Coordinates of C-alpha atoms and ligand atoms in Angstrom, one line a residue:
X1 CA 47.2 16.9 -8.5
X2 CA 43.8 15.5 -7.4
X3 CA 41.2 17.0 -5.2
X4 CA 40.5 15.2 -2.0
X5 CA 37.9 15.6 0.8
X6 CA 38.7 14.3 4.3
X7 CA 35.6 14.3 6.5
X8 CA 37.4 14.6 9.8
X9 CA 40.9 15.7 11.0
X10 CA 43.2 12.7 10.8
X11 CA 46.6 12.1 12.4
X12 CA 49.0 14.7 10.9
X13 CA 51.6 12.0 10.1
X14 CA 49.1 10.2 7.9
X15 CA 47.7 13.5 6.5
X16 CA 51.1 14.6 5.3
X17 CA 51.2 11.7 2.9
X18 CA 48.5 13.5 0.9
X19 CA 50.8 16.5 0.4
X20 CA 50.9 16.3 -3.3
X21 CA 47.2 16.7 -3.6
X22 CA 44.8 19.5 -3.0
X23 CA 43.2 18.4 0.3
X24 CA 40.2 19.9 2.1
X25 CA 39.6 18.6 5.6
X26 CA 36.5 19.2 7.7
X27 CA 38.2 20.9 10.6
X28 CA 35.8 20.0 13.4
X29 CA 35.8 16.9 15.7
X30 CA 32.3 16.0 14.8
X31 CA 30.6 14.5 11.8
X32 CA 30.6 16.7 8.8
X33 CA 27.1 18.1 8.2
X34 CA 25.5 16.2 5.3
X35 CA 24.7 19.2 3.2
X36 CA 28.3 20.4 3.3
X37 CA 29.6 17.0 2.6
X38 CA 27.5 16.7 -0.5
X39 CA 28.7 20.2 -1.6
X40 CA 32.3 19.4 -1.0
X41 CA 32.4 16.1 -2.6
X42 CA 31.0 17.6 -5.8
X43 CA 34.4 18.5 -7.2
X44 CA 36.5 15.8 -5.4
X45 CA 38.4 13.0 -7.1
X46 CA 38.7 11.1 -3.8
X47 CA 37.0 11.1 -0.4
X48 CA 38.4 9.8 2.9
X49 CA 35.4 9.1 5.1
X50 CA 34.5 7.9 8.6
X51 CA 32.1 5.3 9.7
X52 CA 29.7 8.1 10.6
X53 CA 29.4 9.3 7.0
X54 CA 26.7 7.7 4.8
X55 CA 28.1 6.8 1.4
X56 CA 25.0 6.0 -0.7
X57 CA 23.5 6.9 -4.0
X58 CA 22.9 10.5 -2.9
X59 CA 26.6 10.9 -1.9
X60 CA 27.7 9.2 -5.2
X61 CA 25.4 11.3 -7.3
X62 CA 26.9 14.4 -5.7
X63 CA 30.4 13.1 -6.1
X64 CA 30.3 12.6 -9.9
X65 CA 34.1 12.9 -10.2
X66 CA 35.0 10.4 -7.5
X67 CA 37.4 7.7 -8.5
X68 CA 37.9 6.3 -5.0
X69 CA 36.3 6.3 -1.5
X70 CA 38.5 5.4 1.4
X71 CA 37.1 4.6 4.9
X72 CA 39.1 4.9 8.1
X73 CA 37.5 1.7 9.6
X74 CA 37.3 -1.9 8.7
X75 CA 33.4 -2.1 9.0
X76 CA 31.7 -0.6 5.9
X77 CA 28.0 -1.0 6.8
X78 CA 27.7 2.8 6.3
X79 CA 28.7 2.4 2.7
X80 CA 26.5 1.1 -0.1
X81 CA 29.2 -1.2 -1.7
X82 CA 27.0 -2.3 -4.5
X83 CA 26.3 1.3 -5.5
X84 CA 30.0 2.0 -5.5
X85 CA 30.8 -1.1 -7.5
X86 CA 28.1 -0.3 -10.1
X87 CA 29.8 3.1 -10.6
X88 CA 33.3 1.5 -10.8
X89 CA 34.4 3.2 -7.5
X90 CA 36.7 1.1 -5.4
X91 CA 36.2 1.4 -1.6
X92 CA 39.2 1.2 0.7
X93 CA 38.9 0.1 4.3
X94 CA 41.4 -0.7 7.1
X95 CA 41.5 -4.4 8.1
X96 CA 44.3 -6.1 10.0
X97 CA 45.8 -3.0 11.6
X98 CA 43.0 -2.9 14.2
X99 CA 42.4 -6.6 14.8
X100 CA 44.5 -7.1 17.9
X101 CA 43.6 -3.8 19.5
X102 CA 39.9 -4.6 19.1
X103 CA 40.3 -8.1 20.4
X104 CA 42.1 -6.6 23.5
X105 CA 39.0 -4.4 24.0
X106 CA 36.7 -7.4 23.8
X107 CA 38.6 -9.0 26.6
X108 CA 38.7 -5.8 28.6
X109 CA 34.9 -5.5 28.4
X110 CA 34.3 -9.1 29.1
X111 CA 36.5 -9.1 32.2
X112 CA 35.0 -5.8 33.4
X113 CA 31.4 -6.9 33.0
X114 CA 31.8 -10.5 34.2
X115 CA 33.8 -9.4 37.3
X116 CA 31.7 -6.3 37.9
X117 CA 34.5 -3.8 37.8
X118 CA 32.4 -0.7 37.0
X119 CA 30.1 -1.5 39.9
X120 CA 33.1 -1.9 42.2
X121 CA 34.4 1.5 41.1
X122 CA 31.1 3.1 41.7
X123 CA 30.9 1.5 45.1
X124 CA 34.3 2.9 46.1
X125 CA 33.6 6.4 44.6
X126 CA 30.3 6.4 46.4
X127 CA 32.0 6.0 49.7
X128 CA 30.4 2.7 50.5
X129 CA 33.6 0.7 51.1
X130 CA 33.8 0.1 54.8
X131 CA 35.4 -3.3 55.1
X132 CA 36.1 -6.5 53.2
X133 CA 32.8 -8.4 52.5
X134 CA 32.8 -12.0 51.4
X135 CA 29.5 -11.5 49.5
X136 CA 30.3 -8.2 47.8
X137 CA 29.7 -7.9 44.1
X138 CA 30.2 -11.5 43.2
X139 CA 30.7 -12.0 39.5
X140 CA 31.3 -14.8 37.0
X141 CA 34.6 -16.6 36.4
X142 CA 36.3 -16.4 33.0
X143 CA 38.8 -19.2 33.6
X144 CA 37.8 -22.7 32.5
X145 CA 34.4 -21.5 31.2
X146 CA 33.0 -21.6 27.7
X147 CA 33.4 -18.6 25.4
X148 CA 31.1 -18.3 22.4
X149 CA 32.2 -16.1 19.6
X150 CA 29.7 -15.0 17.0
X151 CA 31.5 -14.0 13.7
X152 CA 34.9 -15.7 13.1
X153 CA 36.7 -13.2 10.9
X154 CA 40.1 -11.7 11.9
X155 CA 38.8 -10.1 15.1
X156 CA 36.9 -13.2 16.1
X157 CA 40.0 -15.3 15.6
X158 CA 42.1 -12.9 17.7
X159 CA 39.5 -13.0 20.5
X160 CA 39.7 -16.8 20.3
X161 CA 43.5 -16.9 20.5
X162 CA 43.4 -14.9 23.8
X163 CA 41.1 -17.4 25.4
X164 CA 43.9 -19.9 25.8
X165 CA 45.3 -17.8 28.6
X166 CA 42.1 -18.3 30.5
X167 CA 42.0 -22.1 29.8
X168 CA 38.6 -21.6 28.2
X169 CA 36.8 -23.8 25.7
X170 CA 35.9 -21.8 22.7
X171 CA 32.9 -22.3 20.4
X172 CA 31.9 -20.1 17.5
X173 CA 29.2 -19.5 14.9
X174 CA 29.7 -17.7 11.6
X175 CA 28.1 -17.8 8.1
X176 CA 30.2 -20.9 7.3
X177 CA 32.5 -23.1 9.4
X178 CA 36.2 -22.0 9.3
X179 CA 38.3 -25.2 9.3
X180 CA 41.6 -23.3 9.1
X181 CA 40.8 -21.3 12.3
X182 CA 39.5 -24.5 14.0
X183 CA 42.9 -26.1 13.3
X184 CA 44.9 -23.2 14.5
X185 CA 43.0 -22.3 17.6
X186 CA 41.0 -25.4 18.5
X187 CA 37.6 -23.7 18.4
X188 CA 34.5 -25.7 17.5
X189 CA 31.7 -24.6 15.2
X190 CA 28.2 -24.6 16.7
X191 CA 24.8 -23.6 15.5
X192 CA 23.7 -20.2 16.9
X193 CA 21.2 -21.8 19.2
X194 CA 23.7 -24.3 20.6
X195 CA 26.4 -21.6 21.0
X196 CA 24.0 -19.4 23.0
X197 CA 22.9 -22.3 25.2
X198 CA 26.4 -23.6 26.0
X199 CA 28.4 -20.4 26.4
X200 CA 29.1 -18.7 29.7
X201 CA 30.2 -15.6 27.8
X202 CA 29.3 -14.5 24.3
X203 CA 31.3 -12.0 22.2
X204 CA 29.8 -10.5 19.1
X205 CA 32.4 -9.8 16.3
X206 CA 30.1 -10.4 13.3
X207 CA 29.7 -7.9 10.5
X208 CA 26.5 -5.9 10.4
X209 CA 24.3 -6.8 7.4
X210 CA 20.6 -7.0 6.8
X211 CA 20.9 -10.7 7.8
X212 CA 22.5 -9.9 11.2
X213 CA 20.1 -7.1 12.1
X214 CA 19.0 -7.8 15.7
X215 CA 20.6 -11.2 15.6
X216 CA 20.5 -11.1 19.4
X217 CA 16.8 -10.7 20.0
X218 CA 14.3 -11.9 22.7
X219 CA 14.5 -15.5 21.5
X220 CA 18.3 -15.5 21.4
X221 CA 18.7 -14.0 24.8
X222 CA 16.2 -16.5 26.2
X223 CA 18.5 -19.3 25.1
X224 CA 21.5 -17.9 27.1
X225 CA 22.5 -18.9 30.6
X226 CA 21.1 -16.6 33.4
X227 CA 24.7 -16.0 34.5
X228 CA 26.0 -15.3 30.9
X229 CA 27.8 -12.2 29.8
X230 CA 27.2 -10.6 26.4
X231 CA 29.8 -8.4 24.8
X232 CA 29.3 -6.5 21.6
X233 CA 32.4 -5.2 19.9
X234 CA 31.0 -5.2 16.4
X235 CA 28.1 -3.0 15.5
X236 CA 25.2 -1.9 17.7
X237 CA 22.2 -3.1 15.6
X238 CA 23.4 -6.8 16.0
X239 CA 21.5 -6.5 19.3
X240 CA 17.9 -5.6 19.9
X241 CA 18.3 -3.0 22.7
X242 CA 14.8 -3.4 24.1
X243 CA 15.2 -7.1 24.3
X244 CA 18.6 -6.7 26.0
X245 CA 17.2 -4.2 28.6
X246 CA 14.5 -6.7 29.4
X247 CA 16.9 -9.6 29.7
X248 CA 19.3 -7.7 31.9
X249 CA 16.5 -6.4 34.1
X250 CA 14.8 -9.8 34.5
X251 CA 18.0 -11.7 35.1
X252 CA 17.6 -13.7 31.9
X253 CA 21.3 -13.0 31.4
X254 CA 23.9 -11.8 33.9
X255 CA 25.6 -8.8 32.3
X256 CA 26.4 -7.0 29.1
X257 CA 29.2 -4.8 27.9
X258 CA 28.7 -2.8 24.7
X259 CA 31.3 -0.9 22.8
X260 CA 28.6 -0.2 20.2
X261 CA 25.0 0.6 20.5
X262 CA 21.7 0.9 18.6
X263 CA 21.2 3.8 18.2
X264 CA 24.7 5.2 18.3
X265 CA 25.4 7.3 20.2
X266 CA 23.0 5.9 22.8
X267 CA 20.9 8.7 24.4
X268 CA 21.9 9.5 28.0
X269 CA 18.4 8.6 29.2
X270 CA 18.3 5.2 27.5
X271 CA 17.2 2.4 29.9
X272 CA 20.4 0.4 29.3
X273 CA 22.4 3.1 30.9
X274 CA 20.4 2.8 34.1
X275 CA 21.2 -0.8 34.6
X276 CA 24.1 -1.6 36.8
X277 CA 24.8 -4.9 35.0
X278 CA 25.3 -3.1 31.7
X279 CA 28.6 -1.4 30.8
X280 CA 28.5 0.9 27.8
X281 CA 31.5 2.6 26.3
X282 CA 31.6 5.0 23.2
X283 CA 32.8 2.8 20.3
X284 CA 36.4 2.6 21.5
X285 CA 37.4 -0.9 20.1
X286 CA 40.3 0.3 18.0
X287 CA 41.0 3.4 20.0
X288 CA 44.7 3.1 20.8
X289 CA 47.1 5.8 19.7
X290 CA 49.1 3.4 17.6
X291 CA 46.2 1.7 16.0
X292 CA 44.4 4.9 15.1
X293 CA 47.6 6.1 13.4
X294 CA 47.9 2.8 11.5
X295 CA 44.2 3.1 10.4
X296 CA 44.7 6.7 9.2
X297 CA 47.8 5.7 7.3
X298 CA 46.1 2.7 5.7
X299 CA 43.2 4.8 4.7
X300 CA 45.5 7.3 3.1
X301 CA 47.4 4.6 1.3
X302 CA 44.1 3.2 -0.1
X303 CA 43.1 6.7 -1.2
X304 CA 46.5 7.4 -2.9
X305 CA 46.3 4.1 -4.8
X306 CA 42.8 4.8 -6.1
X307 CA 43.7 8.4 -7.1
X308 CA 46.7 7.0 -9.0
X309 CA 44.6 4.5 -10.8
X310 CA 46.3 1.6 -9.0
X311 CA 44.4 -1.2 -7.4
X312 CA 43.3 -0.2 -3.9
X313 CA 45.3 -2.5 -1.6
X314 CA 42.7 -3.0 1.1
X315 CA 39.5 -3.0 -1.0
X316 CA 36.1 -3.7 0.5
X317 CA 34.5 -4.3 -3.0
X318 CA 37.2 -6.2 -5.0
X319 CA 34.6 -7.2 -7.6
X320 CA 34.9 -3.6 -8.8
X321 CA 38.0 -4.8 -10.6
X322 CA 36.4 -7.8 -12.3
X323 CA 33.3 -6.1 -13.8
X324 CA 32.6 -6.6 -17.4
X325 CA 33.9 -3.8 -19.6
Ligands
DGY1 C1 35.8 -0.4 12.6 O1 37.0 -0.2 12.1 O2 34.9 -0.8 11.9 C2 35.6 0.0 14.0 O3 34.3 -0.1 14.4 C3 36.2 1.3 14.4 O4 37.5 0.9 14.7

């Protein structure tokens, strides 16, 4: 029987798979306080963590017995993968199961921002709707426009597939061209600058790394069309929030929809929240009931494999298995 720390309540159907182990779960629906986390992880063999927990040298120093860390998310920018690898600790994550749900959300945000749905709702709720008005809240079309996708991993490809339904041309930028995706979905690789200049709508799906920090900055926004929509479904710090506020205020771009922000959560008095052409939601990309159960289940499966000394099936640092010695 191994000792396990779970840093947030997870779906009971997934949690029960851990029955054979001694499990301690932080019972509250908020991030586990850091001090308590470091205390609890001290005698744990495995940890099931959330993207709001920082797994770094301090965490790993505290968790001397850890043989596996399993995160209930696909993105692992909160985890120092190199530090885990150096200590021989595999890190599980949850790719695939959230791809389609997150791509759906990218489209929901894109349609909402481009067609000004939140503004329409506010208009109705504010009692302003007196009659049909041919000039009311005119937005930007999606159909037969150009969609630019930055990051062409699983989620980027799923966003691209959906564009066929809107007869859109799709261009993309990623660390390297992806010929297999180009063949399957007909997308075309562009430099970042060309993508920004040509796209009517830009969706960010890239991983957050030191190289992608504030990838969308003043210069990038200045290249975009004044009518363009920017959607961020990846990680907040891909976008410089001050530069985005300025671009939205000055009409350098048309609208933005953010599932993720920098910082996260975004303070209620942040300027972006005062802009009618900016839609912000609280990191809900994978938030469907079915997908969150699938994520929790996958996270538990990774944890169980690591605890049993088996290879973690969805491993974010596979090089941990090919280290010398
Ligand atoms: C992830 O998995 O990385 C998302 O941001 C949460 O679904």
